[in-house]
Short mmCIF file of C-alpha atoms in Angstrom, two decimals:
data_model
loop_
_atom_site.label_atom_id
_atom_site.label_comp_id
_atom_site.label_asym_id
_atom_site.label_seq_id
_atom_site.Cartn_x
_atom_site.Cartn_y
_atom_site.Cartn_z
CA MET A 1 25.21 2.76 -5.30
CA LEU A 2 23.43 6.04 -4.62
CA ALA A 3 23.72 7.36 -1.08
CA LYS A 4 20.58 6.73 0.96
CA ARG A 5 18.37 9.62 2.10
CA ILE A 6 16.45 10.49 5.26
CA ILE A 7 13.22 12.39 4.60
CA PRO A 8 11.03 13.79 7.37
CA CYS A 9 7.39 13.96 6.29
CA LEU A 10 5.03 16.67 7.42
CA ASP A 11 1.37 15.79 7.00
CA VAL A 12 -0.45 19.12 6.91
CA LYS A 13 -4.10 19.73 7.78
CA ASP A 14 -5.53 23.24 8.06
CA GLY A 15 -2.02 24.69 8.05
CA ARG A 16 -0.74 22.54 10.94
CA THR A 17 1.42 19.41 11.02
CA VAL A 18 -0.53 16.37 12.22
CA LYS A 19 0.25 12.71 12.76
CA GLY A 20 -1.96 9.66 13.23
CA VAL A 21 -1.87 5.87 13.22
CA ASN A 22 -2.98 3.87 10.16
CA PHE A 23 -4.05 7.18 8.55
CA VAL A 24 -6.53 8.08 11.37
CA ASP A 25 -6.60 9.52 14.93
CA LEU A 26 -4.67 12.66 14.03
CA ARG A 27 -2.93 14.80 16.64
CA ASP A 28 -1.21 18.16 16.31
CA ALA A 29 2.56 18.11 15.83
CA GLY A 30 3.40 21.77 15.28
CA ASP A 31 3.97 24.45 12.65
CA PRO A 32 5.13 22.91 9.34
CA VAL A 33 7.43 25.80 8.42
CA GLU A 34 9.18 25.79 11.81
CA LEU A 35 9.53 22.00 11.76
CA GLY A 36 10.83 22.03 8.19
CA ALA A 37 13.47 24.61 9.03
CA LEU A 38 14.51 22.61 12.11
CA TYR A 39 14.88 19.38 10.12
CA ALA A 40 16.91 21.10 7.41
CA GLN A 41 19.21 22.45 10.12
CA LYS A 42 19.54 19.01 11.73
CA GLY A 43 20.69 17.27 8.56
CA ALA A 44 17.58 15.99 6.76
CA ASP A 45 18.33 15.30 3.10
CA GLU A 46 14.90 16.29 1.82
CA LEU A 47 11.46 17.14 3.17
CA THR A 48 7.99 16.06 2.09
CA PHE A 49 4.88 18.12 2.80
CA LEU A 50 1.57 16.36 2.22
CA ASP A 51 -1.73 18.22 2.51
CA ILE A 52 -3.59 15.13 3.65
CA THR A 53 -7.11 16.46 3.20
CA ALA A 54 -6.65 18.35 -0.05
CA THR A 55 -7.88 15.55 -2.29
CA VAL A 56 -10.77 14.57 -0.06
CA GLU A 57 -12.01 18.13 0.29
CA ARG A 58 -11.40 18.81 -3.42
CA ARG A 59 -9.23 21.82 -2.83
CA LYS A 60 -5.73 22.67 -3.93
CA THR A 61 -2.64 22.52 -1.79
CA LEU A 62 -1.98 26.04 -0.56
CA SER A 63 0.81 27.58 -2.56
CA GLU A 64 1.26 30.14 0.22
CA LEU A 65 2.56 27.41 2.54
CA VAL A 66 5.02 26.32 -0.15
CA LYS A 67 6.29 29.89 -0.50
CA ARG A 68 6.74 30.17 3.27
CA VAL A 69 8.58 26.86 3.41
CA SER A 70 10.91 27.74 0.53
CA ARG A 71 11.98 30.93 2.31
CA HIS A 72 13.05 29.01 5.42
CA ILE A 73 14.82 25.88 4.17
CA ASN A 74 17.80 25.13 1.95
CA ILE A 75 17.19 21.47 1.03
CA PRO A 76 14.91 19.98 -1.65
CA PHE A 77 11.27 19.49 -0.75
CA THR A 78 8.29 17.73 -2.25
CA VAL A 79 4.69 18.89 -1.99
CA GLY A 80 1.61 16.71 -2.43
CA GLY A 81 -2.12 16.76 -1.87
CA GLY A 82 -4.80 17.63 -4.41
CA ILE A 83 -2.39 18.00 -7.32
CA CYS A 84 -4.31 17.08 -10.46
CA THR A 85 -3.07 19.04 -13.47
CA VAL A 86 0.03 20.35 -15.20
CA ASP A 87 -0.99 23.82 -14.01
CA ASP A 88 -1.09 22.60 -10.39
CA VAL A 89 2.48 21.35 -10.77
CA ARG A 90 3.59 24.63 -12.32
CA ILE A 91 2.12 26.62 -9.42
CA MET A 92 3.89 24.45 -6.84
CA LEU A 93 7.25 24.58 -8.62
CA GLU A 94 6.98 28.33 -9.16
CA SER A 95 6.12 28.73 -5.48
CA GLY A 96 9.41 27.04 -4.55
CA ALA A 97 8.83 23.28 -4.41
CA ASP A 98 11.45 21.03 -6.02
CA LYS A 99 9.10 18.10 -6.68
CA ILE A 100 5.42 17.29 -6.49
CA SER A 101 3.76 14.13 -5.22
CA ILE A 102 0.65 12.80 -6.94
CA ASN A 103 -1.54 9.85 -5.97
CA SER A 104 -5.32 9.90 -6.43
CA GLU A 105 -5.36 11.77 -9.73
CA ALA A 106 -2.67 9.48 -11.18
CA VAL A 107 -4.89 6.47 -10.48
CA LYS A 108 -7.95 8.24 -11.87
CA THR A 109 -6.20 9.60 -14.99
CA PRO A 110 -2.86 7.80 -15.49
CA SER A 111 -2.04 9.85 -18.62
CA VAL A 112 -1.55 12.90 -16.38
CA LEU A 113 1.79 11.37 -15.36
CA ASP A 114 2.89 11.38 -19.01
CA GLU A 115 1.86 15.03 -19.34
CA MET A 116 3.60 16.14 -16.15
CA SER A 117 6.86 14.31 -16.80
CA LEU A 118 6.94 15.59 -20.38
CA GLU A 119 6.38 19.17 -19.27
CA PHE A 120 8.66 19.31 -16.22
CA GLY A 121 10.91 16.22 -16.35
CA SER A 122 10.70 12.96 -14.42
CA GLN A 123 12.93 14.32 -11.65
CA CYS A 124 10.02 16.54 -10.48
CA ILE A 125 7.35 13.84 -10.39
CA VAL A 126 6.96 11.59 -7.36
CA CYS A 127 4.10 9.10 -7.50
CA ALA A 128 2.78 8.29 -4.03
CA VAL A 129 1.46 4.76 -3.66
CA ASP A 130 -0.58 4.02 -0.54
CA THR A 131 -1.02 0.27 -0.26
CA LYS A 132 -2.60 -2.30 2.03
CA PHE A 133 -2.61 -6.11 1.97
CA ASN A 134 -6.23 -7.18 1.37
CA GLY A 135 -5.72 -10.87 2.13
CA GLU A 136 -4.91 -11.70 -1.48
CA PHE A 137 -2.61 -8.98 -2.80
CA TRP A 138 -1.15 -5.55 -2.00
CA GLU A 139 -3.89 -3.16 -3.15
CA VAL A 140 -3.50 0.52 -4.03
CA TYR A 141 -5.65 2.99 -2.09
CA VAL A 142 -6.49 6.62 -2.88
CA HIS A 143 -8.14 9.64 -1.19
CA GLY A 144 -5.82 9.60 1.82
CA GLY A 145 -6.15 5.84 2.25
CA ARG A 146 -9.95 5.88 2.26
CA THR A 147 -10.73 4.26 -1.09
CA PRO A 148 -9.55 0.86 -2.39
CA THR A 149 -8.93 0.80 -6.14
CA GLY A 150 -8.59 -2.90 -7.01
CA LEU A 151 -5.16 -2.10 -8.48
CA ASN A 152 -2.28 -4.47 -7.77
CA THR A 153 0.58 -2.44 -6.29
CA PHE A 154 3.32 -4.22 -8.26
CA GLU A 155 1.54 -3.72 -11.58
CA TRP A 156 0.77 -0.11 -10.76
CA VAL A 157 4.36 0.90 -9.90
CA LYS A 158 5.53 -0.52 -13.23
CA GLU A 159 2.93 1.50 -15.10
CA VAL A 160 3.84 4.62 -13.12
CA GLU A 161 7.48 4.18 -14.09
CA SER A 162 6.59 3.66 -17.76
CA ARG A 163 4.60 6.90 -17.73
CA GLY A 164 7.55 8.96 -16.55
CA ALA A 165 7.38 9.23 -12.78
CA GLY A 166 10.86 9.70 -11.38
CA GLU A 167 10.34 8.25 -7.93
CA ILE A 168 7.87 6.17 -5.90
CA LEU A 169 6.77 7.13 -2.39
CA LEU A 170 5.61 3.76 -1.09
CA THR A 171 3.50 3.78 2.07
CA SER A 172 2.29 0.61 3.74
CA MET A 173 -0.98 1.63 5.40
CA ASP A 174 -0.75 -1.44 7.66
CA HIS A 175 2.54 -0.13 9.06
CA ASP A 176 1.80 3.60 9.09
CA GLY A 177 2.29 5.18 12.53
CA THR A 178 2.74 1.83 14.30
CA LYS A 179 6.50 2.25 14.93
CA ASN A 180 6.88 -1.52 14.46
CA GLY A 181 9.13 -1.24 11.42
CA PHE A 182 8.78 -0.63 7.70
CA ALA A 183 7.17 -3.10 5.28
CA VAL A 184 10.53 -4.62 4.39
CA GLU A 185 9.49 -7.45 2.06
CA LEU A 186 7.00 -5.25 0.19
CA THR A 187 9.60 -2.53 -0.28
CA ARG A 188 12.23 -4.98 -1.50
CA GLU A 189 9.84 -6.50 -4.04
CA VAL A 190 8.82 -3.08 -5.34
CA SER A 191 12.45 -1.89 -5.48
CA ARG A 192 13.45 -4.95 -7.50
CA SER A 193 10.51 -4.62 -9.90
CA ILE A 194 11.35 -1.09 -11.11
CA SER A 195 14.46 0.96 -11.81
CA ILE A 196 13.42 4.33 -10.33
CA PRO A 197 14.13 5.18 -6.67
CA VAL A 198 11.74 3.95 -3.97
CA ILE A 199 11.09 5.96 -0.80
CA ALA A 200 9.87 3.67 2.00
CA SER A 201 7.21 5.11 4.29
CA GLY A 202 5.21 3.82 7.22
CA GLY A 203 6.32 2.15 10.44
CA ALA A 204 9.64 3.70 11.48
CA GLY A 205 10.12 3.40 15.23
CA THR A 206 13.81 2.74 15.89
CA MET A 207 17.15 3.50 14.29
CA GLY A 208 17.47 -0.19 13.49
CA HIS A 209 14.36 0.00 11.33
CA PHE A 210 16.17 2.42 9.01
CA VAL A 211 19.18 0.14 8.65
CA GLU A 212 16.82 -2.76 7.93
CA ILE A 213 14.84 -0.93 5.24
CA PHE A 214 18.05 0.19 3.50
CA LYS A 215 19.92 -3.12 3.72
CA THR A 216 17.14 -5.72 3.48
CA GLY A 217 14.34 -3.63 2.00
CA GLU A 218 16.65 -2.09 -0.63
CA ALA A 219 14.92 1.31 -0.31
CA ASP A 220 16.66 4.36 -1.75
CA ALA A 221 15.25 6.67 0.92
CA ALA A 222 13.29 6.34 4.15
CA LEU A 223 10.54 8.69 5.19
CA ALA A 224 9.23 9.14 8.73
CA ALA A 225 7.12 11.57 10.69
CA SER A 226 6.17 11.13 14.34
CA ILE A 227 9.56 9.89 15.55
CA PHE A 228 11.02 13.19 14.34
CA HIS A 229 8.08 15.45 15.27
CA PHE A 230 7.98 14.20 18.85
CA HIS A 231 11.79 14.17 19.28
CA GLU A 232 12.12 10.42 19.68
CA ILE A 233 15.02 10.17 17.20
CA ASP A 234 17.55 12.87 16.32
CA ILE A 235 18.36 13.02 12.60
CA ALA A 236 22.10 13.62 13.05
CA GLU A 237 22.38 10.70 15.50
CA LEU A 238 20.31 8.52 13.18
CA LYS A 239 22.62 9.18 10.24
CA GLU A 240 25.67 8.38 12.34
CA TYR A 241 24.04 5.13 13.47
CA ILE A 242 23.19 4.16 9.88
CA ARG A 243 26.76 4.88 8.73
CA SER A 244 28.13 2.75 11.58
CA HIS A 245 26.19 -0.18 10.09
CA GLY A 246 27.88 0.11 6.73
CA VAL A 247 25.17 1.99 4.84
CA ILE A 248 26.25 4.89 2.62
CA ILE A 249 24.08 7.87 3.50
CA ARG A 250 24.18 11.51 2.43
#
């Protein structure tokens, strides 16, 4: 079994880290470069930077931020937000990112996943899947959680895998920012339906939630934001706690 990973997520808007609840009501959480460097120092395994308004405002993620981040951290990091083309991926990787995250454009033009994975390798391509239970099924949303697509989440993750994505970043919009725990059953079902790693996102509030998502949810990695940004949980202490519950972690 691969060792589990802890991944702080920095949602970036106008060059600042922000955090909200259920994708809205954003509040400032600090400088993304400073926070990224701090998390790397404290034992985070990877970082994810998401420019949360890039797709909506039809602008590209700022490569300058990526360059600044890469100069200050020594762990892998993923960048997402407004990435649409092979050239966008190239710019991010050349600026210092290790992986890119794509969501809206993948839904709009699924073949772009084939192109990106062929050009750069699956290990660079993370497909973000924002999902919400609509009363009948788990539905995929795009544009920062604003637009329902009609896509069934379980069918979509299988297609994403078949097109060459190397990892899924699975966010339950119902759980996002609530601190009531991850979407355990959803994550387990997704993890069992595909063979690529699944990063669980949305709902972390206690150390126990991480143990639960690794053991019961069968996630390969767990991503969280506000509990780290606002110093509610220390990463080093969290990893020790997870190890004490029999989970192999990096």
